[in-house]
XYZ file of N, CA, C and O in Angstrom:
572
model
N 3.574 13.866 -12.268
C 2.397 13.035 -12.137
C 1.312 13.863 -11.467
O 1.560 14.529 -10.485
N 0.149 13.812 -11.981
C -0.969 14.555 -11.418
C -2.029 13.576 -10.950
O -2.352 12.620 -11.636
N -2.570 13.841 -9.778
C -3.582 12.932 -9.236
C -4.985 13.400 -9.574
O -5.956 12.767 -9.193
N -5.107 14.510 -10.249
C -6.441 15.015 -10.549
C -6.435 15.710 -11.910
O -5.416 16.182 -12.372
N -7.578 15.765 -12.519
C -7.667 16.358 -13.844
C -7.557 17.873 -13.797
O -7.209 18.500 -14.782
N -7.842 18.485 -12.647
C -7.770 19.939 -12.525
C -6.339 20.459 -12.507
O -6.102 21.624 -12.794
N -5.389 19.603 -12.174
C -3.990 19.993 -12.168
C -3.598 20.833 -10.967
O -2.499 21.369 -10.923
N -4.464 20.940 -9.957
C -4.125 21.778 -8.815
C -3.299 21.039 -7.774
O -2.798 21.642 -6.852
N -3.145 19.754 -7.891
C -2.358 19.003 -6.911
C -1.233 18.237 -7.607
O -1.035 17.066 -7.386
N -0.505 18.919 -8.447
C 0.587 18.269 -9.156
C 1.779 18.100 -8.219
O 2.109 18.975 -7.442
N 2.412 16.949 -8.325
C 3.597 16.674 -7.534
C 4.437 15.663 -8.285
O 3.971 14.993 -9.197
N 5.693 15.549 -7.892
C 6.591 14.566 -8.468
C 7.180 13.768 -7.330
O 7.558 14.328 -6.303
N 7.255 12.463 -7.532
C 7.870 11.618 -6.532
C 9.380 11.641 -6.729
O 9.860 11.586 -7.866
N 10.153 11.693 -5.665
C 11.602 11.613 -5.808
C 12.015 10.218 -6.278
O 11.233 9.273 -6.189
N 13.230 10.109 -6.761
C 13.740 8.812 -7.212
C 13.781 7.854 -6.030
O 13.987 8.247 -4.888
N 13.598 6.585 -6.305
C 13.610 5.582 -5.249
C 13.025 4.281 -5.750
O 12.920 4.053 -6.957
N 12.627 3.425 -4.817
C 12.030 2.143 -5.211
C 10.770 2.356 -6.040
O 10.190 3.444 -6.028
N 10.332 1.319 -6.756
C 9.117 1.469 -7.578
C 7.892 1.758 -6.720
O 7.831 1.394 -5.547
N 6.934 2.410 -7.331
C 5.664 2.730 -6.665
C 4.643 1.645 -6.959
O 4.645 1.064 -8.047
N 3.754 1.385 -6.006
C 2.638 0.485 -6.286
C 1.689 1.208 -7.239
O 1.724 2.430 -7.361
N 0.854 0.457 -7.919
C 0.021 1.014 -8.982
C -1.036 1.996 -8.494
O -1.289 3.007 -9.129
N -1.682 1.699 -7.382
C -2.779 2.523 -6.879
C -2.401 3.160 -5.550
O -1.596 2.607 -4.805
N -3.026 4.284 -5.220
C -2.734 4.900 -3.917
C -3.380 4.121 -2.776
O -4.303 3.338 -2.980
N -2.864 4.334 -1.571
C -3.450 3.767 -0.365
C -4.097 4.899 0.419
O -3.837 6.073 0.164
N -4.930 4.554 1.378
C -5.598 5.595 2.154
C -4.742 6.091 3.308
O -4.966 7.176 3.827
N -3.727 5.311 3.709
C -2.845 5.690 4.810
C -1.467 5.096 4.556
O -1.349 4.003 3.995
N -0.428 5.787 5.001
C 0.921 5.258 4.835
C 1.204 4.106 5.794
O 2.241 3.468 5.701
N 0.284 3.831 6.697
C 0.415 2.694 7.604
C -0.372 1.489 7.101
O -0.630 0.557 7.872
N -0.755 1.488 5.837
C -1.567 0.405 5.266
C -0.824 -0.926 5.337
O 0.371 -0.995 5.061
N -1.545 -1.964 5.712
C -0.974 -3.309 5.778
C -1.306 -4.134 4.539
O -0.600 -5.085 4.232
N -2.397 -3.775 3.866
C -2.855 -4.518 2.699
C -3.195 -3.555 1.575
O -3.494 -2.389 1.807
N -3.186 -4.093 0.360
C -3.697 -3.328 -0.772
C -4.265 -4.293 -1.803
O -3.623 -5.271 -2.189
N -5.478 -3.992 -2.243
C -6.143 -4.754 -3.295
C -5.847 -4.054 -4.619
O -6.141 -2.878 -4.787
N -5.220 -4.776 -5.534
C -4.937 -4.237 -6.866
C -5.816 -4.997 -7.859
O -5.586 -6.174 -8.134
N -6.838 -4.349 -8.405
C -7.827 -5.054 -9.237
C -7.279 -5.604 -10.542
O -7.860 -6.525 -11.101
N -6.174 -5.071 -11.026
C -5.657 -5.522 -12.321
C -4.286 -6.168 -12.205
O -3.540 -6.232 -13.164
N -3.929 -6.646 -11.012
C -2.657 -7.325 -10.820
C -1.484 -6.365 -10.800
O -1.650 -5.148 -10.860
N -0.281 -6.923 -10.695
C 0.929 -6.116 -10.669
C 2.127 -6.972 -11.049
O 2.096 -8.195 -10.904
N 3.172 -6.327 -11.524
C 4.414 -7.022 -11.862
C 5.366 -7.074 -10.673
O 6.406 -7.718 -10.741
N 5.043 -6.398 -9.589
C 5.872 -6.407 -8.388
C 5.865 -7.801 -7.786
O 4.918 -8.563 -7.952
N 6.945 -8.162 -7.061
C 7.040 -9.511 -6.522
C 7.271 -9.489 -5.015
O 7.626 -8.461 -4.442
N 7.101 -10.648 -4.384
C 7.301 -10.775 -2.946
C 8.750 -10.470 -2.588
O 9.668 -10.820 -3.316
N 8.945 -9.829 -1.453
C 10.280 -9.495 -0.983
C 10.845 -8.224 -1.583
O 11.917 -7.778 -1.187
N 10.139 -7.632 -2.517
C 10.619 -6.417 -3.182
C 10.312 -5.184 -2.334
O 9.266 -5.084 -1.706
N 11.261 -4.251 -2.298
C 11.046 -2.986 -1.610
C 10.328 -2.053 -2.581
O 10.789 -1.832 -3.700
N 9.172 -1.545 -2.163
C 8.354 -0.654 -2.994
C 7.942 0.546 -2.155
O 8.164 0.576 -0.942
N 7.347 1.509 -2.815
C 6.811 2.662 -2.094
C 5.303 2.681 -2.255
O 4.786 2.617 -3.368
N 4.613 2.763 -1.120
C 3.180 3.011 -1.163
C 3.015 4.521 -1.146
O 3.870 5.246 -0.630
N 1.934 5.011 -1.740
C 1.752 6.451 -1.843
C 0.298 6.821 -1.642
O -0.592 6.002 -1.804
N 0.119 8.064 -1.257
C -1.221 8.605 -1.075
C -1.455 9.663 -2.138
O -0.508 10.162 -2.748
N -2.704 10.002 -2.363
C -3.031 10.999 -3.381
C -2.480 12.369 -3.038
O -2.351 13.225 -3.908
N -2.111 12.584 -1.785
C -1.540 13.868 -1.378
C -0.082 14.000 -1.812
O 0.487 15.079 -1.716
N 0.539 12.916 -2.271
C 1.917 12.961 -2.722
C 2.896 12.386 -1.724
O 4.074 12.266 -2.010
N 2.428 11.989 -0.553
C 3.304 11.373 0.433
C 3.579 9.936 0.027
O 2.713 9.256 -0.509
N 4.798 9.476 0.310
C 5.172 8.105 -0.026
C 6.003 7.522 1.105
O 6.628 8.249 1.880
N 6.002 6.184 1.193
C 6.757 5.491 2.233
C 7.239 4.164 1.666
O 6.489 3.466 0.976
N 8.481 3.809 1.955
C 9.035 2.538 1.486
C 8.606 1.403 2.410
O 8.680 1.527 3.640
N 8.144 0.324 1.803
C 7.731 -0.881 2.527
C 8.223 -2.096 1.752
O 8.708 -1.982 0.625
N 8.084 -3.261 2.353
C 8.473 -4.522 1.712
C 7.205 -5.326 1.437
O 6.321 -5.402 2.290
N 7.118 -5.909 0.254
C 5.967 -6.769 -0.052
C 6.205 -8.113 0.619
O 7.093 -8.860 0.234
N 5.413 -8.381 1.644
C 5.546 -9.631 2.392
C 4.899 -10.786 1.629
O 5.449 -11.881 1.557
N 3.715 -10.537 1.068
C 2.996 -11.558 0.305
C 2.306 -10.934 -0.890
O 1.832 -9.810 -0.817
N 2.254 -11.692 -1.962
C 1.498 -11.317 -3.153
C 0.555 -12.483 -3.429
O 0.994 -13.571 -3.772
N -0.732 -12.239 -3.245
C -1.718 -13.310 -3.302
C -2.651 -13.077 -4.488
O -3.460 -12.148 -4.470
N -2.540 -13.891 -5.554
C -3.497 -13.764 -6.664
C -4.870 -14.266 -6.223
O -4.981 -15.288 -5.555
N -5.895 -13.525 -6.566
C -7.259 -13.868 -6.152
C -8.057 -14.342 -7.361
O -8.119 -13.650 -8.366
N -8.643 -15.506 -7.245
C -9.542 -15.990 -8.283
C -10.932 -16.084 -7.662
O -11.073 -16.169 -6.446
N -11.945 -16.072 -8.490
C -13.306 -16.008 -7.989
C -13.957 -17.375 -8.001
O -13.729 -18.182 -8.890
N -14.798 -17.598 -7.003
C -15.529 -18.854 -6.903
C -16.757 -18.804 -7.805
O -17.003 -17.820 -8.491
N -17.524 -19.872 -7.758
C -18.712 -19.953 -8.610
C -19.715 -18.849 -8.298
O -20.361 -18.321 -9.195
N -19.835 -18.480 -7.015
C -20.763 -17.407 -6.673
C -20.187 -16.041 -7.050
O -20.908 -15.054 -7.060
N -18.897 -15.957 -7.351
C -18.305 -14.737 -7.877
C -18.036 -13.651 -6.864
O -18.034 -12.487 -7.200
N -17.780 -13.995 -5.621
C -17.485 -12.978 -4.613
C -16.461 -13.523 -3.630
O -16.238 -14.727 -3.552
N -15.839 -12.622 -2.877
C -14.897 -13.031 -1.848
C -15.669 -13.436 -0.606
O -16.758 -12.952 -0.351
N -15.090 -14.320 0.168
C -15.678 -14.660 1.457
C -14.649 -14.347 2.541
O -13.491 -14.084 2.237
N -15.083 -14.365 3.802
C -14.165 -14.040 4.894
C -12.983 -15.007 4.903
O -11.869 -14.627 5.195
N -13.237 -16.270 4.571
C -12.156 -17.246 4.498
C -11.827 -17.475 3.031
O -12.701 -17.768 2.218
N -10.562 -17.314 2.690
C -10.141 -17.436 1.295
C -9.078 -18.515 1.200
O -7.981 -18.359 1.715
N -9.398 -19.616 0.554
C -8.491 -20.744 0.351
C -7.828 -21.160 1.664
O -6.611 -21.320 1.748
N -8.639 -21.303 2.712
C -8.129 -21.762 3.989
C -7.523 -20.680 4.867
O -7.091 -20.954 5.971
N -7.463 -19.451 4.395
C -6.920 -18.338 5.180
C -8.017 -17.314 5.421
O -8.873 -17.110 4.577
N -7.954 -16.679 6.558
C -8.922 -15.646 6.899
C -8.266 -14.288 6.700
O -7.199 -14.016 7.260
N -8.864 -13.459 5.862
C -8.347 -12.120 5.594
C -9.281 -11.072 6.184
O -10.504 -11.245 6.139
N -8.736 -9.985 6.689
C -9.581 -8.902 7.217
C -10.058 -8.007 6.076
O -9.487 -6.959 5.794
N -11.116 -8.407 5.388
C -11.560 -7.718 4.179
C -11.960 -6.277 4.439
O -11.798 -5.414 3.585
N -12.478 -5.981 5.629
C -12.828 -4.594 5.935
C -11.580 -3.731 6.030
O -11.565 -2.603 5.541
N -10.517 -4.265 6.644
C -9.249 -3.540 6.713
C -8.632 -3.397 5.325
O -8.089 -2.350 4.979
N -8.745 -4.426 4.511
C -8.222 -4.380 3.137
C -8.940 -3.293 2.347
O -8.310 -2.517 1.632
N -10.253 -3.213 2.490
C -11.028 -2.180 1.797
C -10.632 -0.794 2.296
O -10.445 0.133 1.503
N -10.454 -0.641 3.597
C -10.072 0.647 4.172
C -8.683 1.061 3.694
O -8.479 2.191 3.253
N -7.718 0.139 3.761
C -6.350 0.448 3.315
C -6.287 0.754 1.827
O -5.498 1.587 1.392
N -7.111 0.078 1.026
C -7.093 0.261 -0.426
C -7.899 1.471 -0.874
O -7.864 1.838 -2.043
N -8.677 2.056 0.032
C -9.493 3.208 -0.320
C -10.722 2.833 -1.129
O -11.179 3.605 -1.963
N -11.264 1.657 -0.877
C -12.442 1.177 -1.593
C -13.585 0.989 -0.612
O -13.367 0.884 0.590
N -14.779 0.918 -1.143
C -15.940 0.561 -0.333
C -15.920 -0.952 -0.109
O -15.584 -1.726 -1.012
N -16.289 -1.374 1.087
C -16.302 -2.797 1.435
C -17.204 -3.594 0.498
O -16.830 -4.663 0.027
N -18.374 -3.057 0.183
C -19.313 -3.760 -0.696
C -18.752 -3.901 -2.110
O -18.944 -4.920 -2.766
N -18.048 -2.867 -2.587
C -17.441 -2.946 -3.918
C -16.360 -4.021 -3.959
O -16.233 -4.759 -4.944
N -15.577 -4.108 -2.902
C -14.512 -5.103 -2.849
C -15.080 -6.516 -2.777
O -14.635 -7.404 -3.516
N -16.068 -6.718 -1.929
C -16.620 -8.061 -1.758
C -17.379 -8.543 -2.998
O -17.477 -9.740 -3.234
N -17.893 -7.627 -3.786
C -18.619 -7.997 -5.012
C -17.871 -7.499 -6.247
O -18.483 -6.978 -7.172
N -16.552 -7.651 -6.242
C -15.739 -7.120 -7.331
C -16.151 -7.644 -8.705
O -16.175 -6.884 -9.671
N -16.514 -8.910 -8.895
C -16.899 -9.364 -10.236
C -18.127 -8.659 -10.804
O -18.325 -8.637 -12.012
N -18.939 -8.049 -9.969
C -20.102 -7.321 -10.485
C -19.844 -5.815 -10.573
O -20.741 -5.063 -10.949
N -18.634 -5.389 -10.243
C -18.281 -3.962 -10.308
C -18.120 -3.541 -11.770
O -17.660 -4.319 -12.600
N -18.495 -2.312 -12.139
C -18.377 -1.868 -13.531
C -16.935 -1.842 -14.053
O -16.711 -1.972 -15.251
N -15.944 -1.709 -13.168
C -14.546 -1.672 -13.601
C -13.882 -3.047 -13.636
O -12.701 -3.164 -13.953
N -14.624 -4.088 -13.329
C -14.082 -5.446 -13.318
C -13.675 -5.864 -14.731
O -14.398 -5.656 -15.695
N -12.495 -6.465 -14.843
C -11.993 -6.977 -16.116
C -11.753 -8.477 -15.946
O -10.852 -8.874 -15.207
N -12.521 -9.333 -16.623
C -12.356 -10.783 -16.439
C -11.023 -11.315 -16.960
O -10.629 -12.425 -16.628
N -10.317 -10.523 -17.773
C -9.032 -10.966 -18.313
C -7.855 -10.681 -17.384
O -6.735 -11.083 -17.676
N -8.076 -9.966 -16.294
C -7.022 -9.622 -15.351
C -7.280 -10.309 -14.015
O -8.408 -10.368 -13.555
N -6.213 -10.796 -13.404
C -6.321 -11.443 -12.105
C -6.039 -10.425 -11.006
O -4.940 -9.873 -10.948
N -7.001 -10.165 -10.135
C -6.728 -9.229 -9.038
C -5.714 -9.820 -8.060
O -5.584 -11.043 -7.937
N -5.005 -8.931 -7.383
C -3.933 -9.334 -6.480
C -4.125 -8.634 -5.146
O -4.521 -7.471 -5.095
N -3.818 -9.349 -4.086
C -3.804 -8.772 -2.751
C -2.356 -8.704 -2.288
O -1.656 -9.712 -2.285
N -1.887 -7.509 -1.948
C -0.532 -7.330 -1.441
C -0.582 -7.133 0.062
O -1.413 -6.388 0.573
N 0.301 -7.817 0.766
C 0.454 -7.627 2.209
C 1.825 -7.001 2.423
O 2.827 -7.510 1.921
N 1.849 -5.887 3.156
C 3.081 -5.135 3.340
C 3.708 -5.386 4.703
O 3.014 -5.621 5.684
N 5.028 -5.302 4.733
C 5.803 -5.357 5.964
C 6.491 -4.005 6.094
O 7.256 -3.616 5.211
N 6.185 -3.289 7.153
C 6.763 -1.961 7.351
C 8.083 -2.092 8.101
O 8.127 -2.682 9.179
N 9.164 -1.535 7.534
C 10.432 -1.555 8.274
C 10.326 -0.692 9.528
O 9.556 0.266 9.580
N 11.097 -1.051 10.524
C 11.071 -0.307 11.780
C 11.800 1.014 11.601
O 12.933 1.058 11.138
N 11.116 2.099 11.945
C 11.722 3.427 11.907
C 12.256 3.741 13.294
O 11.508 3.790 14.264
N 13.573 3.935 13.378
C 14.190 4.254 14.665
C 14.007 5.737 14.927
O 14.444 6.583 14.146
N 13.336 6.041 16.019
C 13.150 7.427 16.422
C 14.382 7.851 17.211
O 14.819 7.139 18.109
N 14.960 9.004 16.877
C 16.152 9.440 17.614
C 15.814 9.770 19.069
O 14.822 10.428 19.344
N 16.660 9.273 19.954
C 16.448 9.546 21.371
C 16.930 10.958 21.691
O 17.583 11.625 20.885
N 16.637 11.408 22.884
C 17.073 12.728 23.320
C 18.601 12.807 23.330
O 19.188 13.816 22.940
N 19.237 11.714 23.730
C 20.704 11.675 23.744
C 21.265 11.813 22.335
O 22.230 12.550 22.113
N 20.667 11.126 21.369
C 21.148 11.208 19.987
C 20.968 12.626 19.439
O 21.835 13.140 18.731
N 19.851 13.265 19.763
C 19.628 14.639 19.317
C 20.647 15.587 19.939
O 21.186 16.470 19.266
N 20.907 15.387 21.221
C 21.865 16.241 21.921
C 23.263 16.070 21.341
O 23.978 17.047 21.105
N 23.675 14.824 21.080
C 25.001 14.585 20.491
C 25.095 15.160 19.081
O 26.136 15.679 18.682
N 24.015 15.109 18.324
C 24.001 15.712 16.997
C 24.143 17.218 17.071
O 24.851 17.836 16.267
N 23.485 17.815 18.058
C 23.589 19.266 18.257
C 25.017 19.650 18.654
O 25.570 20.624 18.152
N 25.645 18.852 19.562
C 27.038 19.118 19.956
C 27.988 18.972 18.772
O 28.940 19.746 18.622
N 27.727 18.002 17.906
C 28.567 17.804 16.726
C 28.476 19.024 15.805
O 29.494 19.478 15.263
N 27.278 19.565 15.637
C 27.106 20.759 14.799
C 27.839 21.945 15.405
O 28.480 22.717 14.691
N 27.767 22.100 16.727
C 28.481 23.200 17.387
C 29.986 23.050 17.218
O 30.697 24.037 17.021
N 30.489 21.849 17.340
C 31.919 21.609 17.213
C 32.432 21.942 15.815
O 33.551 22.413 15.641
N 31.607 21.737 14.821
C 32.043 21.942 13.421
C 31.736 23.320 12.893
O 31.862 23.572 11.698
N 31.342 24.256 13.735
C 31.084 25.616 13.264
C 32.335 26.342 12.862
O 33.389 26.272 13.240
Protein backbone atom coordinates (compact mmCIF):
# COMPACT_ATOMS: atom_id res chain seq x y z
CA UNK A 1 0.00 0.00 0.00
CA UNK A 2 1.37 3.39 -0.89
CA UNK A 3 0.26 6.60 0.73
CA UNK A 4 1.60 8.83 -1.99
CA UNK A 5 1.79 8.88 -5.75
CA UNK A 6 5.58 9.35 -5.71
CA UNK A 7 6.06 5.90 -4.21
CA UNK A 8 8.75 7.09 -1.79
CA UNK A 9 6.82 6.10 1.33
CA UNK A 10 5.71 2.59 0.48
CA UNK A 11 4.93 0.31 3.38
CA UNK A 12 2.90 -2.78 4.15
CA UNK A 13 0.79 -3.30 7.20
CA UNK A 14 1.31 -6.59 9.04
CA UNK A 15 -1.59 -9.02 9.32
CA UNK A 16 -4.08 -8.19 12.04
CA UNK A 17 -7.48 -6.63 12.63
CA UNK A 18 -9.07 -4.64 9.79
CA UNK A 19 -7.89 -1.10 9.13
CA UNK A 20 -10.17 1.92 9.20
CA UNK A 21 -10.70 3.50 5.78
CA UNK A 22 -8.87 6.80 6.32
CA UNK A 23 -5.73 7.69 8.25
CA UNK A 24 -5.81 9.55 11.56
CA UNK A 25 -3.51 12.38 12.57
CA UNK A 26 -2.39 10.65 15.80
CA UNK A 27 -2.47 7.11 17.15
CA UNK A 28 -4.13 8.54 20.26
CA UNK A 29 -7.17 9.69 18.24
CA UNK A 30 -10.50 9.36 20.04
CA UNK A 31 -12.73 10.15 17.05
CA UNK A 32 -12.70 9.78 13.31
CA UNK A 33 -15.01 11.29 10.71
CA UNK A 34 -15.48 8.97 7.73
CA UNK A 35 -17.21 10.93 4.94
CA UNK A 36 -18.39 7.88 3.01
CA UNK A 37 -19.40 5.57 5.86
CA UNK A 38 -17.90 2.21 6.76
CA UNK A 39 -18.82 -1.45 7.08
CA UNK A 40 -17.08 -1.70 10.47
CA UNK A 41 -19.38 -2.13 13.47
CA UNK A 42 -19.49 -1.18 17.15
CA UNK A 43 -17.44 -3.38 19.46
CA UNK A 44 -15.13 -4.47 16.65
CA UNK A 45 -11.37 -4.42 17.13
CA UNK A 46 -9.79 -2.38 14.32
CA UNK A 47 -6.50 -0.68 13.61
CA UNK A 48 -6.20 3.04 13.18
CA UNK A 49 -3.25 4.11 11.06
CA UNK A 50 -1.23 7.13 10.14
CA UNK A 51 0.20 8.04 6.75
CA UNK A 52 3.66 7.24 8.14
CA UNK A 53 2.69 3.55 8.31
CA UNK A 54 2.23 3.30 12.07
CA UNK A 55 -0.85 1.44 13.26
CA UNK A 56 -2.53 0.74 16.60
CA UNK A 57 -5.37 -1.61 17.56
CA UNK A 58 -8.42 0.03 19.14
CA UNK A 59 -12.06 -0.87 19.77
CA UNK A 60 -14.94 0.95 18.08
CA UNK A 61 -16.97 2.21 21.02
CA UNK A 62 -19.64 3.96 18.94
CA UNK A 63 -20.56 4.24 15.29
CA UNK A 64 -22.78 7.26 14.75
CA UNK A 65 -24.36 7.85 11.31
CA UNK A 66 -24.63 11.57 10.61
CA UNK A 67 -27.47 13.06 8.62
CA UNK A 68 -27.72 16.72 7.70
CA UNK A 69 -30.30 19.22 8.84
CA UNK A 70 -32.12 21.69 6.64
CA UNK A 71 -29.30 24.22 6.94
CA UNK A 72 -26.91 21.45 5.82
CA UNK A 73 -24.19 21.72 8.46
CA UNK A 74 -23.20 20.18 11.78
CA UNK A 75 -23.83 22.03 15.00
CA UNK A 76 -22.09 21.72 18.37
CA UNK A 77 -25.09 19.75 19.64
CA UNK A 78 -26.05 16.80 17.47
CA UNK A 79 -29.34 14.99 18.17
CA UNK A 80 -29.19 15.86 21.86
CA UNK A 81 -25.48 15.05 22.25
CA UNK A 82 -22.58 17.46 22.33
CA UNK A 83 -19.56 16.42 20.25
CA UNK A 84 -16.13 18.06 20.32
CA UNK A 85 -16.07 18.91 16.60
CA UNK A 86 -12.69 20.63 16.81
CA UNK A 87 -11.15 17.49 18.32
CA UNK A 88 -12.92 15.36 15.70
CA UNK A 89 -11.47 17.53 12.93
CA UNK A 90 -7.99 17.35 14.49
CA UNK A 91 -8.12 13.56 14.96
CA UNK A 92 -9.47 13.04 11.43
CA UNK A 93 -6.84 15.29 9.85
CA UNK A 94 -9.41 17.69 8.40
CA UNK A 95 -9.91 21.42 8.61
CA UNK A 96 -12.61 22.40 11.12
CA UNK A 97 -14.42 24.56 8.55
CA UNK A 98 -14.44 21.72 6.00
CA UNK A 99 -15.93 19.35 8.56
CA UNK A 100 -18.60 21.75 9.78
CA UNK A 101 -19.67 22.57 6.21
CA UNK A 102 -19.28 19.07 4.77
CA UNK A 103 -22.38 19.25 2.49
CA UNK A 104 -20.78 22.16 0.62
CA UNK A 105 -17.38 20.43 0.32
CA UNK A 106 -16.36 19.43 -3.25
CA UNK A 107 -15.86 15.78 -2.15
CA UNK A 108 -19.33 15.51 -0.59
CA UNK A 109 -21.44 12.64 -1.96
CA UNK A 110 -25.19 12.95 -1.19
CA UNK A 111 -25.63 9.20 -1.76
CA UNK A 112 -23.30 8.25 1.12
CA UNK A 113 -24.01 8.68 4.82
CA UNK A 114 -21.03 10.04 6.75
CA UNK A 115 -20.13 8.24 9.97
CA UNK A 116 -18.48 9.33 13.18
CA UNK A 117 -16.44 6.65 14.95
CA UNK A 118 -15.55 6.92 18.62
CA UNK A 119 -12.62 4.76 19.70
CA UNK A 120 -11.82 3.06 22.99
CA UNK A 121 -8.09 2.55 23.49
CA UNK A 122 -7.12 -0.62 25.36
CA UNK A 123 -4.84 -0.10 28.32
CA UNK A 124 -1.19 -0.74 27.48
CA UNK A 125 0.62 -2.18 30.49
CA UNK A 126 4.07 -0.68 30.75
CA UNK A 127 6.60 -3.16 32.15
CA UNK A 128 7.84 -2.20 35.58
CA UNK A 129 11.50 -2.21 36.54
CA UNK A 130 10.93 -5.48 38.40
CA UNK A 131 9.41 -7.13 35.32
CA UNK A 132 12.35 -5.97 33.18
CA UNK A 133 14.83 -7.26 35.73
CA UNK A 134 13.10 -10.66 35.95
CA UNK A 135 13.05 -10.89 32.15
CA UNK A 136 16.77 -10.15 32.06
CA UNK A 137 17.43 -12.84 34.72
CA UNK A 138 15.35 -15.32 32.72
CA UNK A 139 17.46 -14.63 29.61
CA UNK A 140 20.67 -15.12 31.62
CA UNK A 141 19.40 -18.40 33.04
CA UNK A 142 18.60 -19.77 29.58
CA UNK A 143 21.96 -18.98 28.00
